[in-house]
């Protein structure tokens, strides 16, 4: 189904572009502008934007994956150090 009549972009093109971008960079924020750019086009009238966004939202790979567990583990290691008061920002203690 053609989503953007100005450029001839179809729902299949949008889904393929979203999947390709997610594989290329798992943490990227995917926007309509990036999809237009990846497909070699620019938005013209913008009349397709509601349907364009709905098509993007139906893609399972649109969302950025949640925080990897390794980052959470580092944060948990820092909590005891902060509670003991040994952590400071490096500012001098006197005047
Ligand atoms: S219909 Fe998509 S820019 Fe005009």
mmCIF file of N, CA and C and ligand atoms in Angstrom:
data_model
loop_
_atom_site.group_PDB
_atom_site.id
_atom_site.type_symbol
_atom_site.label_atom_id
_atom_site.label_comp_id
_atom_site.label_asym_id
_atom_site.label_seq_id
_atom_site.Cartn_x
_atom_site.Cartn_y
_atom_site.Cartn_z
ATOM 1 N N UNK A 1 0.853 -1.182 0.000
ATOM 2 C CA UNK A 1 0.000 0.000 0.000
ATOM 3 C C UNK A 1 0.894 1.238 0.000
ATOM 4 N N UNK A 2 0.579 2.168 -0.881
ATOM 5 C CA UNK A 2 1.338 3.414 -0.940
ATOM 6 C C UNK A 2 0.950 4.282 0.266
ATOM 7 N N UNK A 3 1.946 4.701 1.034
ATOM 8 C CA UNK A 3 1.713 5.566 2.198
ATOM 9 C C UNK A 3 1.931 7.028 1.808
ATOM 10 N N UNK A 4 2.999 7.293 1.104
ATOM 11 C CA UNK A 4 3.322 8.664 0.704
ATOM 12 C C UNK A 4 3.166 8.774 -0.812
ATOM 13 N N UNK A 5 2.165 9.513 -1.236
ATOM 14 C CA UNK A 5 1.896 9.628 -2.668
ATOM 15 C C UNK A 5 2.858 10.596 -3.352
ATOM 16 N N UNK A 6 3.438 11.515 -2.619
ATOM 17 C CA UNK A 6 4.402 12.442 -3.223
ATOM 18 C C UNK A 6 5.679 11.715 -3.650
ATOM 19 N N UNK A 7 6.100 10.732 -2.838
ATOM 20 C CA UNK A 7 7.367 10.062 -3.123
ATOM 21 C C UNK A 7 7.187 8.605 -3.541
ATOM 22 N N UNK A 8 5.991 8.058 -3.390
ATOM 23 C CA UNK A 8 5.741 6.669 -3.763
ATOM 24 C C UNK A 8 6.249 5.666 -2.742
ATOM 25 N N UNK A 9 6.452 6.096 -1.501
ATOM 26 C CA UNK A 9 6.930 5.189 -0.448
ATOM 27 C C UNK A 9 5.765 4.330 0.029
ATOM 28 N N UNK A 10 6.002 3.022 0.114
ATOM 29 C CA UNK A 10 4.956 2.083 0.534
ATOM 30 C C UNK A 10 5.159 1.663 1.986
ATOM 31 N N UNK A 11 4.159 0.997 2.543
ATOM 32 C CA UNK A 11 4.295 0.487 3.913
ATOM 33 C C UNK A 11 5.413 -0.550 3.993
ATOM 34 N N UNK A 12 5.590 -1.321 2.928
ATOM 35 C CA UNK A 12 6.692 -2.294 2.902
ATOM 36 C C UNK A 12 8.040 -1.567 2.961
ATOM 37 N N UNK A 13 8.188 -0.466 2.224
ATOM 38 C CA UNK A 13 9.440 0.305 2.248
ATOM 39 C C UNK A 13 9.727 0.811 3.660
ATOM 40 N N UNK A 14 8.697 1.301 4.346
ATOM 41 C CA UNK A 14 8.880 1.845 5.700
ATOM 42 C C UNK A 14 9.305 0.738 6.658
ATOM 43 N N UNK A 15 8.633 -0.386 6.613
ATOM 44 C CA UNK A 15 8.998 -1.500 7.516
ATOM 45 C C UNK A 15 10.419 -1.990 7.232
ATOM 46 N N UNK A 16 10.774 -2.098 5.961
ATOM 47 C CA UNK A 16 12.128 -2.550 5.609
ATOM 48 C C UNK A 16 13.172 -1.549 6.106
ATOM 49 N N UNK A 17 12.881 -0.247 5.968
ATOM 50 C CA UNK A 17 13.831 0.770 6.419
ATOM 51 C C UNK A 17 13.987 0.743 7.936
ATOM 52 N N UNK A 18 12.869 0.582 8.659
ATOM 53 C CA UNK A 18 12.941 0.518 10.127
ATOM 54 C C UNK A 18 13.759 -0.695 10.559
ATOM 55 N N UNK A 19 13.495 -1.853 9.962
ATOM 56 C CA UNK A 19 14.251 -3.065 10.314
ATOM 57 C C UNK A 19 15.734 -2.896 9.999
ATOM 58 N N UNK A 20 16.038 -2.306 8.860
ATOM 59 C CA UNK A 20 17.443 -2.104 8.472
ATOM 60 C C UNK A 20 18.138 -1.156 9.456
ATOM 61 N N UNK A 21 17.480 -0.058 9.815
ATOM 62 C CA UNK A 21 18.093 0.890 10.753
ATOM 63 C C UNK A 21 18.309 0.251 12.115
ATOM 64 N N UNK A 22 17.356 -0.542 12.572
ATOM 65 C CA UNK A 22 17.496 -1.175 13.888
ATOM 66 C C UNK A 22 18.647 -2.168 13.884
ATOM 67 N N UNK A 23 18.804 -2.920 12.790
ATOM 68 C CA UNK A 23 19.936 -3.858 12.698
ATOM 69 C C UNK A 23 21.253 -3.094 12.632
ATOM 70 N N UNK A 24 21.284 -1.984 11.917
ATOM 71 C CA UNK A 24 22.515 -1.217 11.756
ATOM 72 C C UNK A 24 22.948 -0.559 13.065
ATOM 73 N N UNK A 25 21.992 -0.070 13.841
ATOM 74 C CA UNK A 25 22.314 0.589 15.109
ATOM 75 C C UNK A 25 21.181 0.309 16.099
ATOM 76 N N UNK A 26 21.390 -0.600 17.047
ATOM 77 C CA UNK A 26 20.313 -0.981 17.972
ATOM 78 C C UNK A 26 19.824 0.160 18.866
ATOM 79 N N UNK A 27 20.606 1.230 19.012
ATOM 80 C CA UNK A 27 20.224 2.294 19.938
ATOM 81 C C UNK A 27 19.759 3.569 19.245
ATOM 82 N N UNK A 28 19.643 3.546 17.940
ATOM 83 C CA UNK A 28 19.273 4.773 17.230
ATOM 84 C C UNK A 28 17.790 5.098 17.424
ATOM 85 N N UNK A 29 17.498 6.366 17.412
ATOM 86 C CA UNK A 29 16.112 6.834 17.425
ATOM 87 C C UNK A 29 15.680 6.948 15.965
ATOM 88 N N UNK A 30 14.645 6.226 15.596
ATOM 89 C CA UNK A 30 14.202 6.204 14.204
ATOM 90 C C UNK A 30 13.082 7.226 14.035
ATOM 91 N N UNK A 31 13.296 8.151 13.118
ATOM 92 C CA UNK A 31 12.324 9.210 12.860
ATOM 93 C C UNK A 31 11.848 9.108 11.409
ATOM 94 N N UNK A 32 10.708 9.736 11.103
ATOM 95 C CA UNK A 32 10.271 9.742 9.702
ATOM 96 C C UNK A 32 11.318 10.365 8.780
ATOM 97 N N UNK A 33 11.991 11.404 9.239
ATOM 98 C CA UNK A 33 13.006 12.043 8.411
ATOM 99 C C UNK A 33 14.139 11.099 8.065
ATOM 100 N N UNK A 34 14.533 10.273 9.030
ATOM 101 C CA UNK A 34 15.594 9.297 8.761
ATOM 102 C C UNK A 34 15.126 8.253 7.751
ATOM 103 N N UNK A 35 13.861 7.894 7.833
ATOM 104 C CA UNK A 35 13.343 6.903 6.879
ATOM 105 C C UNK A 35 13.301 7.511 5.480
ATOM 106 N N UNK A 36 12.801 8.738 5.375
ATOM 107 C CA UNK A 36 12.815 9.402 4.062
ATOM 108 C C UNK A 36 14.234 9.443 3.508
ATOM 109 N N UNK A 37 15.174 9.841 4.360
ATOM 110 C CA UNK A 37 16.557 9.960 3.918
ATOM 111 C C UNK A 37 17.120 8.603 3.487
ATOM 112 N N UNK A 38 16.840 7.558 4.277
ATOM 113 C CA UNK A 38 17.348 6.225 3.939
ATOM 114 C C UNK A 38 16.778 5.733 2.620
ATOM 115 N N UNK A 39 15.562 6.170 2.298
ATOM 116 C CA UNK A 39 14.938 5.733 1.047
ATOM 117 C C UNK A 39 15.232 6.693 -0.106
ATOM 118 N N UNK A 40 16.051 7.709 0.174
ATOM 119 C CA UNK A 40 16.460 8.618 -0.895
ATOM 120 C C UNK A 40 15.414 9.662 -1.262
ATOM 121 N N UNK A 41 14.547 10.011 -0.324
ATOM 122 C CA UNK A 41 13.497 10.989 -0.610
ATOM 123 C C UNK A 41 13.471 12.061 0.471
ATOM 124 N N UNK A 42 12.634 13.053 0.260
ATOM 125 C CA UNK A 42 12.320 14.078 1.263
ATOM 126 C C UNK A 42 10.813 14.225 1.303
ATOM 127 N N UNK A 43 10.307 14.528 2.493
ATOM 128 C CA UNK A 43 8.865 14.766 2.592
ATOM 129 C C UNK A 43 8.524 16.026 1.807
ATOM 130 N N UNK A 44 7.373 16.005 1.163
ATOM 131 C CA UNK A 44 6.966 17.165 0.364
ATOM 132 C C UNK A 44 5.806 17.892 1.051
ATOM 133 N N UNK A 45 4.596 17.367 0.921
ATOM 134 C CA UNK A 45 3.429 18.067 1.476
ATOM 135 C C UNK A 45 3.199 17.716 2.947
ATOM 136 N N UNK A 46 3.649 16.546 3.388
ATOM 137 C CA UNK A 46 3.458 16.116 4.767
ATOM 138 C C UNK A 46 2.086 15.531 5.045
ATOM 139 N N UNK A 47 1.263 15.433 4.040
ATOM 140 C CA UNK A 47 -0.085 14.895 4.231
ATOM 141 C C UNK A 47 -0.100 13.433 4.636
ATOM 142 N N UNK A 48 0.976 12.725 4.384
ATOM 143 C CA UNK A 48 1.043 11.296 4.702
ATOM 144 C C UNK A 48 1.507 11.049 6.127
ATOM 145 N N UNK A 49 1.897 12.084 6.845
ATOM 146 C CA UNK A 49 2.579 11.881 8.133
ATOM 147 C C UNK A 49 1.773 11.058 9.142
ATOM 148 N N UNK A 50 0.469 11.264 9.315
ATOM 149 C CA UNK A 50 -0.257 10.404 10.268
ATOM 150 C C UNK A 50 -0.190 8.927 9.891
ATOM 151 N N UNK A 51 -0.407 8.592 8.626
ATOM 152 C CA UNK A 51 -0.326 7.198 8.194
ATOM 153 C C UNK A 51 1.111 6.690 8.232
ATOM 154 N N UNK A 52 2.050 7.563 7.902
ATOM 155 C CA UNK A 52 3.471 7.217 7.963
ATOM 156 C C UNK A 52 3.856 6.824 9.391
ATOM 157 N N UNK A 53 3.445 7.649 10.361
ATOM 158 C CA UNK A 53 3.759 7.359 11.768
ATOM 159 C C UNK A 53 3.057 6.090 12.246
ATOM 160 N N UNK A 54 1.790 5.898 11.848
ATOM 161 C CA UNK A 54 1.080 4.667 12.227
ATOM 162 C C UNK A 54 1.786 3.436 11.675
ATOM 163 N N UNK A 55 2.284 3.527 10.454
ATOM 164 C CA UNK A 55 3.006 2.401 9.848
ATOM 165 C C UNK A 55 4.297 2.136 10.617
ATOM 166 N N UNK A 56 4.993 3.198 10.996
ATOM 167 C CA UNK A 56 6.216 3.028 11.789
ATOM 168 C C UNK A 56 5.911 2.356 13.122
ATOM 169 N N UNK A 57 4.840 2.800 13.788
ATOM 170 C CA UNK A 57 4.507 2.269 15.120
ATOM 171 C C UNK A 57 4.129 0.798 15.070
ATOM 172 N N UNK A 58 3.682 0.301 13.928
ATOM 173 C CA UNK A 58 3.332 -1.113 13.800
ATOM 174 C C UNK A 58 4.556 -2.007 13.646
ATOM 175 N N UNK A 59 5.741 -1.416 13.454
ATOM 176 C CA UNK A 59 6.973 -2.201 13.304
ATOM 177 C C UNK A 59 7.455 -2.640 14.682
ATOM 178 N N UNK A 60 7.702 -3.926 14.834
ATOM 179 C CA UNK A 60 8.150 -4.459 16.118
ATOM 180 C C UNK A 60 9.539 -3.944 16.496
ATOM 181 N N UNK A 61 10.343 -3.594 15.517
ATOM 182 C CA UNK A 61 11.720 -3.184 15.795
ATOM 183 C C UNK A 61 11.867 -1.673 15.938
ATOM 184 N N UNK A 62 10.767 -0.936 16.023
ATOM 185 C CA UNK A 62 10.869 0.526 16.116
ATOM 186 C C UNK A 62 11.439 0.973 17.453
ATOM 187 N N UNK A 63 11.036 0.335 18.537
ATOM 188 C CA UNK A 63 11.457 0.763 19.869
ATOM 189 C C UNK A 63 12.932 0.461 20.119
ATOM 190 N N UNK A 64 13.583 1.332 20.869
ATOM 191 C CA UNK A 64 14.955 1.097 21.292
ATOM 192 C C UNK A 64 14.915 0.038 22.387
ATOM 193 N N UNK A 65 15.768 -0.989 22.294
ATOM 194 C CA UNK A 65 15.766 -2.020 23.336
ATOM 195 C C UNK A 65 16.048 -1.407 24.708
ATOM 196 N N UNK A 66 15.576 -2.085 25.748
ATOM 197 C CA UNK A 66 15.782 -1.573 27.105
ATOM 198 C C UNK A 66 17.257 -1.616 27.485
ATOM 199 N N UNK A 67 17.591 -0.978 28.595
ATOM 200 C CA UNK A 67 18.966 -0.878 29.052
ATOM 201 C C UNK A 67 19.573 -2.253 29.236
ATOM 202 N N UNK A 68 20.769 -2.480 28.713
ATOM 203 C CA UNK A 68 21.400 -3.785 28.903
ATOM 204 C C UNK A 68 21.667 -4.047 30.380
ATOM 205 N N UNK A 69 21.620 -5.292 30.847
ATOM 206 C CA UNK A 69 21.808 -5.592 32.260
ATOM 207 C C UNK A 69 23.181 -5.213 32.786
ATOM 208 N N UNK A 70 24.192 -5.173 31.940
ATOM 209 C CA UNK A 70 25.545 -4.851 32.411
ATOM 210 C C UNK A 70 25.598 -3.451 33.002
ATOM 211 N N UNK A 71 24.883 -2.499 32.422
ATOM 212 C CA UNK A 71 24.897 -1.132 32.941
ATOM 213 C C UNK A 71 24.225 -1.089 34.315
ATOM 214 N N UNK A 72 23.138 -1.827 34.499
ATOM 215 C CA UNK A 72 22.477 -1.883 35.792
ATOM 216 C C UNK A 72 23.377 -2.484 36.853
ATOM 217 N N UNK A 73 24.197 -3.482 36.489
ATOM 218 C CA UNK A 73 25.101 -4.115 37.441
ATOM 219 C C UNK A 73 26.157 -3.125 37.913
ATOM 220 N N UNK A 74 26.657 -2.273 37.056
ATOM 221 C CA UNK A 74 27.645 -1.274 37.441
ATOM 222 C C UNK A 74 27.027 -0.301 38.431
ATOM 223 N N UNK A 75 25.802 0.104 38.202
ATOM 224 C CA UNK A 75 25.145 1.039 39.100
ATOM 225 C C UNK A 75 24.973 0.438 40.491
ATOM 226 N N UNK A 76 24.619 -0.844 40.543
ATOM 227 C CA UNK A 76 24.445 -1.492 41.849
ATOM 228 C C UNK A 76 25.770 -1.573 42.597
ATOM 229 N N UNK A 77 26.888 -1.698 41.893
ATOM 230 C CA UNK A 77 28.195 -1.738 42.545
ATOM 231 C C UNK A 77 28.550 -0.384 43.143
ATOM 232 N N UNK A 78 28.087 0.687 42.568
ATOM 233 C CA UNK A 78 28.439 2.024 43.035
ATOM 234 C C UNK A 78 27.634 2.427 44.263
ATOM 235 N N UNK A 79 26.495 1.834 44.499
ATOM 236 C CA UNK A 79 25.620 2.240 45.610
ATOM 237 C C UNK A 79 26.298 2.084 46.972
ATOM 238 N N UNK A 80 26.940 0.932 47.297
ATOM 239 C CA UNK A 80 27.588 0.835 48.619
ATOM 240 C C UNK A 80 28.677 1.887 48.816
ATOM 241 N N UNK A 81 29.435 2.208 47.791
ATOM 242 C CA UNK A 81 30.492 3.220 47.897
ATOM 243 C C UNK A 81 29.870 4.580 48.212
ATOM 244 N N UNK A 82 28.769 4.893 47.566
ATOM 245 C CA UNK A 82 28.105 6.171 47.816
ATOM 246 C C UNK A 82 27.547 6.228 49.238
ATOM 247 N N UNK A 83 27.014 5.110 49.731
ATOM 248 C CA UNK A 83 26.438 5.091 51.084
ATOM 249 C C UNK A 83 27.506 5.238 52.150
ATOM 250 N N UNK A 84 28.731 4.756 51.916
ATOM 251 C CA UNK A 84 29.799 4.848 52.900
ATOM 252 C C UNK A 84 30.428 6.240 52.925
ATOM 253 N N UNK A 85 30.089 7.074 52.000
ATOM 254 C CA UNK A 85 30.598 8.437 51.989
ATOM 255 C C UNK A 85 32.014 8.551 51.460
ATOM 256 N N UNK A 86 32.535 7.508 50.854
ATOM 257 C CA UNK A 86 33.888 7.577 50.325
ATOM 258 C C UNK A 86 33.931 8.252 48.963
ATOM 259 N N UNK A 87 32.793 8.435 48.382
ATOM 260 C CA UNK A 87 32.762 9.016 47.046
ATOM 261 C C UNK A 87 32.604 10.524 47.155
ATOM 262 N N UNK A 88 33.446 11.269 46.483
ATOM 263 C CA UNK A 88 33.258 12.708 46.388
ATOM 264 C C UNK A 88 33.603 13.133 44.972
ATOM 265 N N UNK A 89 33.231 14.330 44.628
ATOM 266 C CA UNK A 89 33.374 14.792 43.254
ATOM 267 C C UNK A 89 34.736 15.406 42.974
ATOM 268 N N UNK A 90 35.645 15.369 43.926
ATOM 269 C CA UNK A 90 36.974 15.875 43.698
ATOM 270 C C UNK A 90 37.166 17.327 44.100
ATOM 271 N N UNK A 91 36.153 17.931 44.714
ATOM 272 C CA UNK A 91 36.313 19.313 45.165
ATOM 273 C C UNK A 91 37.144 19.346 46.443
ATOM 274 N N UNK A 92 37.863 20.406 46.668
ATOM 275 C CA UNK A 92 38.672 20.526 47.878
ATOM 276 C C UNK A 92 37.747 20.641 49.094
ATOM 277 N N UNK A 93 38.231 20.143 50.249
ATOM 278 C CA UNK A 93 37.418 20.142 51.449
ATOM 279 C C UNK A 93 37.527 21.463 52.209
ATOM 280 N N UNK A 94 38.627 22.195 52.066
ATOM 281 C CA UNK A 94 38.808 23.448 52.794
ATOM 282 C C UNK A 94 38.476 24.649 51.915
ATOM 283 N N UNK A 95 38.725 25.816 52.471
ATOM 284 C CA UNK A 95 38.464 27.031 51.693
ATOM 285 C C UNK A 95 39.637 27.314 50.826
HETATM 286 S S1 LIG B 1 2.076 12.483 0.700
HETATM 287 FE FE1 LIG B 1 3.970 12.187 1.732
HETATM 288 S S2 LIG B 1 4.955 14.076 1.543
HETATM 289 FE FE2 LIG B 1 3.132 14.341 0.413
#
